[in-house]
Amino acid sequence: MATGNPGFESLRPMLAPRSLAVIGASEEPTRIGGRPVQSMIRQGFAGELWPVNPKRDRVQGIPAYPGIDALPGVPDAAVVAVPGALAEQAVEALGRRGCRAAIVFTAGFAELGEEGQAAQESLVATARRHGMRLLGPNCLGLFNAPLGYYPIFTSAFDSGWPLEAPAGRGRVGIASQSGAYGTHLFAAARNRGIATPILITTGNEAEVTLGDAIGHLAGDDGVEVIACYSEGVREGPRFLAALEAARRARKPVVMMKVGRSALGASAARSHTASIAGDDAVTGAVLAEFGVHRARDTEELLDVAYAATPRIYPVRNSLGVVSISGGAGVMISDVAEEQGLPMPPMPEAAQDRLRALVPFSNPANPVDCTAQVFNDMSMVGAFARSMVEDGGYASLIAFFTSVGGSPALAPRLRAELNGVKQDHPDRLWVLSVLASPEGVRDYEADGYLVFPDPSRAVAALAAQGRFGEAFARPPRAPVPLPAVSLPATAPDEAEAKRLLAAAGIAPVPEATAASAEEAVEAARSICFPVVMKLLSPDILHKSEVGGVLLNIADEEAVRAGHATLMANAARNAPGARITGVLVARQVLGAVEVALGITRDPVFGPVAMVGLGGVFIEVLRDVALRRCPVDVAEAEAMIRSLRGFPVLDGARGRPKADIPALARALSALSAFAAAAGERLVSVDLNPVLVLPEGEGAFAADAVIEIG
Amino acid sequence: MATGNPGFESLRPMLAPRSLAVIGASEEPTRIGGRPVQSMIRQGFAGELWPVNPKRDRVQGIPAYPGIDALPGVPDAAVVAVPGALAEQAVEALGRRGCRAAIVFTAGFAELGEEGQAAQESLVATARRHGMRLLGPNCLGLFNAPLGYYPIFTSAFDSGWPLEAPAGRGRVGIASQSGAYGTHLFAAARNRGIATPILITTGNEAEVTLGDAIGHLAGDDGVEVIACYSEGVREGPRFLAALEAARRARKPVVMMKVGRSALGASAARSHTASIAGDDAVTGAVLAEFGVHRARDTEELLDVAYAATPRIYPVRNSLGVVSISGGAGVMISDVAEEQGLPMPPMPEAAQDRLRALVPFSNPANPVDCTAQVFNDMSMVGAFARSMVEDGGYASLIAFFTSVGGSPALAPRLRAELNGVKQDHPDRLWVLSVLASPEGVRDYEADGYLVFPDPSRAVAALAAQGRFGEAFARPPRAPVPLPAVSLPATAPDEAEAKRLLAAAGIAPVPEATAASAEEAVEAARSICFPVVMKLLSPDILHKSEVGGVLLNIADEEAVRAGHATLMANAARNAPGARITGVLVARQVLGAVEVALGITRDPVFGPVAMVGLGGVFIEVLRDVALRRCPVDVAEAEAMIRSLRGFPVLDGARGRPKADIPALARALSALSAFAAAAGERLVSVDLNPVLVLPEGEGAFAADAVIEIG
């Protein structure tokens, strides 16, 4: 177990110790302190196993020790399975002896509220004092199967142990915040023939977090694919570093992050009692690193399984050969939804195939018809042409129960293998209904087997996205502006000055201290103009009558000034009025909102959405951690469902999308540079003019904490 | 096989004949004419089996006949497996002898284009002349397993025959336009332990259509659930009657209809060469009858499997008991997305459960924690409280590999069975990882078993929707107005008069033949007004400068009239001008579009969508066959993603939704009454005022064919 990623070395004693003490070891193999001992005896733990039990000389047949001080050596790691306050005492005693890692099963900490939280903090402080890493408390433990190392309490092994990987296949490491769900994933993976050598469950995450666990798997040479389950990421920096480490190591990460619905989020809060980042922000972070966010267990396993051949096409495309036109249509539906291209076969190749089977339809999907029953060599000819002439990176061969027919399957297999052996770089799915043994045979030949072709499409599409994420060069750092926030929330004009200095253009405007200054300003800006009250004490100007539109001439400017002053005196009597803002009224622009919020875990987050119904009714926004460069900002804009509005829908001219992307990137850099006092920024609207004419912030609110 | 639905009696000889002739029977069991003979010999066909082969006395060991005239009696049905033109000769000879049903395997008909189409029409004409029903041509056939009746050509039986249903479980009949996919469905269902006694594949559907097949299954007492696969519905009336027959018989219909994407639709066209209705219209028809439209094979099987206990709760709700808080969160996410309510347990019951397991979280999802390992009776106590205190119609018990543990599973099963036996009316899912034998045991106890809880939620939600569809009283007929369409397309004013007579109010308006008449009209209507050119020759007025807005006074009316006339003379020189329309300019309304299109299969279809980006960018529309009553019209409106815009979003007053629903229903009745000459109606915009103030068509275009 070489650890290629130095940042995560510190979990090594916990994952691969030379010796393990079990504090609270039980003679009874199904008890919490008995399961680890039983499992490690059965599976032949490669290190020293030292049960600690004050009442017994032997536990489950091996020598036991009355206390931590009586151990025959310093344990690299220890399971702590003693109740309540004894847990901290055990950690203290282990620390004094020089143990490096504690796996704490004991419950009754932060999951019970304030008092438990205090006990948990004390426990962690004890571990840290001794330089120990601590998993849990209230965790199920972990396993590292190749070492026979099972410091874990679960009944999942009653129906089988982790599998070894078939030759040439990647192994899947599992990191899970939930113990029960983590072992469920392991067992479900085993039932599908997937090797899962390592499982880490993080429980209350008082010290070791999901990020640590993923980071370890990213660096552990015993694992090629990473599957995760999360109820809410509690800690940002190590999580981000881990995802980047996995990306650089070309290890796909597949994650189920629950709590995406209102009901689910509320259930997650009551289950984990954790302060976690916003679900949508977490989703944006996962997308940023090319993590596949799975909707359910089966999708998670599908994608992880399809990652085991370790073929991640950078330019993915799908070719389909089938004996059912219907299946081809169904696959085409899913491929389009998944954004997986299915280009047609070259015309010349189609002509050759039609010459072979006159009524076939060899465009893609390629239906080779029931003719194959008469002449199975057609399958080989069609498949070879798809690979060599079509050049598809991914292929699905739909042969349903033909693939499970004792009479036909061997011929089918021989035909396909002939092609596959010449082209080992392609991702091949067989969609067949075969016995478990039949499936294993096909898998040994190197195929992925999916009974349901729709699920295969989604899993193949994911491999292409992994390939794209792996191929992406590390992002150049976004240059940050110098930002010096004022002591309190700035008024609109000051906010715009701050943002303009960071590269975000406001609508042409000027401040005026008097009615005549306002006339002067309007004259230089060009009519029509907008007039607004300026006050550091008024956040929402329109609510106090502080915004006037469509001011067409100088007389109207004077009248408007008087109106604004009167409205301020009447509706916001205590507010300091610093003047009025006179701004060009921009016509013919698309209104967009840009914003910054601060996520408790991931820090400042940039947001873009179209104005009007798109944000308020459809919640159509794109999010990204700050800062984002211009290319990523443009990708955010293009991901909006309402993007066609900017792109010339409904007979409008195309909007200046590059200018909007520059503004979004600049705003994100501003937020990244501004530090923790920046609570939020709201630019609403930003007016996006036609191509080449720019994007201008018409309003700006900066909140300071 | 009683047939409870008299409209579909005519397929009985084809599905359950006393005698079957196989024209083109082959000695070779894997050939197209050999498979049916082999299968029926093996499975013991309950009727007479008469192979016809001019060259052999015996086929596969049973007596054969040299020709149709030599048969020992009149066959109720016949398989036709002879090539090309011989097929029609066989049908003719069968018809002359009095045979009632032909199952035509022969290919080379409409799927090959025009010439094949002509041959197919001739074939059907021959069958009809003799009063025969005809399946195919180019079909795989059908089976009716309880009779040992297998007139079908497939290799799917190489790995097993259709199953019988476990006691108490419903049986699933399959109707499929695709032969290969139909048998794939059968084989996949068999692999999941689902009984599928009947499969009908319809091939080219020259005579017997998908609607006939579904209708037969709706009336066949050997089937309780109907699973379908469609690439495009070709025939409307029997399809609609079949879905209504299934609904009345309380038989859920689950359908995969492929071709929902652009790519898929194009693949479907090249596969089936059929003129089929619009996919979105077909989707609306399925929704109307409570059909579950499945996205993939697995969802289809999930929903059909979950229908086999035949419990269809009218008021569905979900209770979840688990040993994993994480699984509870995941289930909550899916339940919210599926619209399946998960109300909390009553407070008093929660208190009682907390007294049993102090740190449990018994709201719903109910996490009974790892305590169950110490005391399995907790599972029974928690489950009983959920059923009796919580009153949930559907329940999921998530016990992952505990349910497959040889040590723990028997105790778990005993605890749950204690509750289940007292409450057989609930729909129970066990989400467990167990061996195939373990799954069968749980199923024999009456549970549905799903390894993945997310999929279980979707399948349970579907059962509630079936319950709602079954409970719905048959709709009262919508009264139709008397409609007499003009000979050619009416101008806007005439179109509005026609629609007003049918109950759709236009914006207050009047026509005027001169400038002074226009002034008079504007005065009585109230300013501001809109003025539009009237011409039967101009469909899109705004393109010729034929629409003027914001006309504020009498002088502007006179000027506007001159402008309109000048624009007409310049931009549409040949057009007949019948005057101008003067209409109230309605302010503060929500703009909605209502429309009618004519689907080639299902006839006139009503459409509603919000104006602006909703239709053009987001394609957010609701469709329904005409006519729809007011309640269904309102349901269409409420199903729009943009519905919040009508419902008071963004600080607007709520719009007059009842008035809009009345207008939509009236429009649909108009279309239903208007007959086939009505090509389309476009009311865009309809201006919906605040509650109680009405909805008015501001424009109307009627196309006549």
PDB file of C-alpha atoms in Angstrom, chain B residues 239-337:
ATOM      1  CA  PHE B 239     -56.036   2.211 -28.186  1.00  0.00           C
ATOM      2  CA  LEU B 240     -58.149   4.667 -26.193  1.00  0.00           C
ATOM      3  CA  ALA B 241     -60.920   2.143 -25.653  1.00  0.00           C
ATOM      4  CA  ALA B 242     -58.369  -0.406 -24.459  1.00  0.00           C
ATOM      5  CA  LEU B 243     -56.853   1.963 -21.904  1.00  0.00           C
ATOM      6  CA  GLU B 244     -60.297   2.829 -20.578  1.00  0.00           C
ATOM      7  CA  ALA B 245     -61.211  -0.880 -20.421  1.00  0.00           C
ATOM      8  CA  ALA B 246     -58.041  -1.580 -18.433  1.00  0.00           C
ATOM      9  CA  ARG B 247     -58.791   1.305 -16.067  1.00  0.00           C
ATOM     10  CA  ARG B 248     -62.321   0.057 -15.440  1.00  0.00           C
ATOM     11  CA  ALA B 249     -61.017  -3.470 -14.871  1.00  0.00           C
ATOM     12  CA  ARG B 250     -58.571  -2.022 -12.284  1.00  0.00           C
ATOM     13  CA  LYS B 251     -55.607  -3.348 -14.256  1.00  0.00           C
ATOM     14  CA  PRO B 252     -52.597  -1.041 -14.093  1.00  0.00           C
ATOM     15  CA  VAL B 253     -50.949  -0.327 -17.432  1.00  0.00           C
ATOM     16  CA  VAL B 254     -47.201   0.356 -17.463  1.00  0.00           C
ATOM     17  CA  MET B 255     -45.831   1.460 -20.785  1.00  0.00           C
ATOM     18  CA  MET B 256     -42.496   2.217 -22.253  1.00  0.00           C
ATOM     19  CA  LYS B 257     -43.002   4.571 -25.192  1.00  0.00           C
ATOM     20  CA  VAL B 258     -39.661   5.242 -26.847  1.00  0.00           C
ATOM     21  CA  GLY B 259     -38.765   8.032 -29.232  1.00  0.00           C
ATOM     22  CA  ARG B 260     -39.094  10.878 -26.722  1.00  0.00           C
ATOM     23  CA  SER B 261     -35.857  12.533 -27.873  1.00  0.00           C
ATOM     24  CA  ALA B 262     -35.119  13.950 -31.306  1.00  0.00           C
ATOM     25  CA  LEU B 263     -32.488  11.263 -31.926  1.00  0.00           C
ATOM     26  CA  GLY B 264     -34.770   8.508 -30.638  1.00  0.00           C
ATOM     27  CA  ALA B 265     -37.712   9.715 -32.692  1.00  0.00           C
ATOM     28  CA  SER B 266     -35.569   9.661 -35.806  1.00  0.00           C
ATOM     29  CA  ALA B 267     -34.313   6.160 -35.014  1.00  0.00           C
ATOM     30  CA  ALA B 268     -37.912   5.062 -34.421  1.00  0.00           C
ATOM     31  CA  ARG B 269     -39.008   6.411 -37.784  1.00  0.00           C
ATOM     32  CA  SER B 270     -36.280   4.576 -39.622  1.00  0.00           C
ATOM     33  CA  HIS B 271     -37.068   1.436 -37.642  1.00  0.00           C
ATOM     34  CA  THR B 272     -40.824   1.249 -37.991  1.00  0.00           C
ATOM     35  CA  ALA B 273     -41.481   3.455 -41.007  1.00  0.00           C
ATOM     36  CA  SER B 274     -44.785   4.290 -39.420  1.00  0.00           C
ATOM     37  CA  ILE B 275     -46.793   7.483 -39.219  1.00  0.00           C
ATOM     38  CA  ALA B 276     -47.249   7.817 -35.501  1.00  0.00           C
ATOM     39  CA  GLY B 277     -48.687  10.546 -33.329  1.00  0.00           C
ATOM     40  CA  ASP B 278     -46.527  13.148 -31.673  1.00  0.00           C
ATOM     41  CA  ASP B 279     -44.661  11.738 -28.668  1.00  0.00           C
ATOM     42  CA  ALA B 280     -45.841  14.522 -26.360  1.00  0.00           C
ATOM     43  CA  VAL B 281     -49.449  13.932 -27.382  1.00  0.00           C
ATOM     44  CA  THR B 282     -49.096  10.208 -26.735  1.00  0.00           C
ATOM     45  CA  GLY B 283     -47.639  11.067 -23.317  1.00  0.00           C
ATOM     46  CA  ALA B 284     -50.667  13.232 -22.567  1.00  0.00           C
ATOM     47  CA  VAL B 285     -53.007  10.408 -23.590  1.00  0.00           C
ATOM     48  CA  LEU B 286     -51.202   7.966 -21.298  1.00  0.00           C
ATOM     49  CA  ALA B 287     -51.469  10.443 -18.401  1.00  0.00           C
ATOM     50  CA  GLU B 288     -55.171  10.912 -19.096  1.00  0.00           C
ATOM     51  CA  PHE B 289     -55.856   7.204 -18.518  1.00  0.00           C
ATOM     52  CA  GLY B 290     -53.527   6.814 -15.534  1.00  0.00           C
ATOM     53  CA  VAL B 291     -50.964   4.792 -17.496  1.00  0.00           C
ATOM     54  CA  HIS B 292     -47.492   4.810 -15.940  1.00  0.00           C
ATOM     55  CA  ARG B 293     -45.000   5.831 -18.604  1.00  0.00           C
ATOM     56  CA  ALA B 294     -41.713   4.153 -17.688  1.00  0.00           C
ATOM     57  CA  ARG B 295     -38.383   5.637 -18.703  1.00  0.00           C
ATOM     58  CA  ASP B 296     -36.571   2.320 -18.987  1.00  0.00           C
ATOM     59  CA  THR B 297     -37.003  -1.423 -18.734  1.00  0.00           C
ATOM     60  CA  GLU B 298     -36.096  -1.524 -15.099  1.00  0.00           C
ATOM     61  CA  GLU B 299     -38.604   1.109 -14.080  1.00  0.00           C
ATOM     62  CA  LEU B 300     -41.210  -0.727 -16.142  1.00  0.00           C
ATOM     63  CA  LEU B 301     -40.468  -3.963 -14.313  1.00  0.00           C
ATOM     64  CA  ASP B 302     -40.274  -2.199 -10.917  1.00  0.00           C
ATOM     65  CA  VAL B 303     -43.712  -0.694 -11.334  1.00  0.00           C
ATOM     66  CA  ALA B 304     -45.255  -3.889 -12.747  1.00  0.00           C
ATOM     67  CA  TYR B 305     -43.690  -5.953  -9.939  1.00  0.00           C
ATOM     68  CA  ALA B 306     -44.957  -3.545  -7.283  1.00  0.00           C
ATOM     69  CA  ALA B 307     -48.427  -3.878  -8.851  1.00  0.00           C
ATOM     70  CA  THR B 308     -48.539  -7.643  -8.325  1.00  0.00           C
ATOM     71  CA  PRO B 309     -49.876  -7.486  -4.718  1.00  0.00           C
ATOM     72  CA  ARG B 310     -52.793  -5.602  -6.314  1.00  0.00           C
ATOM     73  CA  ILE B 311     -52.908  -2.943  -3.599  1.00  0.00           C
ATOM     74  CA  TYR B 312     -53.557   0.469  -5.142  1.00  0.00           C
ATOM     75  CA  PRO B 313     -53.955   3.053  -2.365  1.00  0.00           C
ATOM     76  CA  VAL B 314     -56.179   5.953  -3.359  1.00  0.00           C
ATOM     77  CA  ARG B 315     -54.585   8.160  -0.709  1.00  0.00           C
ATOM     78  CA  ASN B 316     -51.013   6.985  -0.717  1.00  0.00           C
ATOM     79  CA  SER B 317     -48.485   7.898   1.971  1.00  0.00           C
ATOM     80  CA  LEU B 318     -45.112   6.460   2.877  1.00  0.00           C
ATOM     81  CA  GLY B 319     -43.708   5.395   6.215  1.00  0.00           C
ATOM     82  CA  VAL B 320     -40.052   4.380   6.426  1.00  0.00           C
ATOM     83  CA  VAL B 321     -38.456   2.299   9.159  1.00  0.00           C
ATOM     84  CA  SER B 322     -34.736   1.712   8.891  1.00  0.00           C
ATOM     85  CA  ILE B 323     -31.504   0.979  10.654  1.00  0.00           C
ATOM     86  CA  SER B 324     -29.756   3.651   8.610  1.00  0.00           C
ATOM     87  CA  GLY B 325     -30.502   7.321   9.009  1.00  0.00           C
ATOM     88  CA  GLY B 326     -28.749   7.790   5.689  1.00  0.00           C
ATOM     89  CA  ALA B 327     -31.153   5.539   3.814  1.00  0.00           C
ATOM     90  CA  GLY B 328     -34.032   7.473   5.375  1.00  0.00           C
ATOM     91  CA  VAL B 329     -32.654  10.730   4.007  1.00  0.00           C
ATOM     92  CA  MET B 330     -32.198   9.223   0.563  1.00  0.00           C
ATOM     93  CA  ILE B 331     -35.751   7.883   0.568  1.00  0.00           C
ATOM     94  CA  SER B 332     -37.073  11.298   1.633  1.00  0.00           C
ATOM     95  CA  ASP B 333     -35.343  12.899  -1.364  1.00  0.00           C
ATOM     96  CA  VAL B 334     -37.002  10.533  -3.821  1.00  0.00           C
ATOM     97  CA  ALA B 335     -40.405  10.645  -2.110  1.00  0.00           C
ATOM     98  CA  GLU B 336     -40.523  14.415  -2.445  1.00  0.00           C
ATOM     99  CA  GLU B 337     -39.567  14.241  -6.113  1.00  0.00           C
TER     100      GLU B 337
END
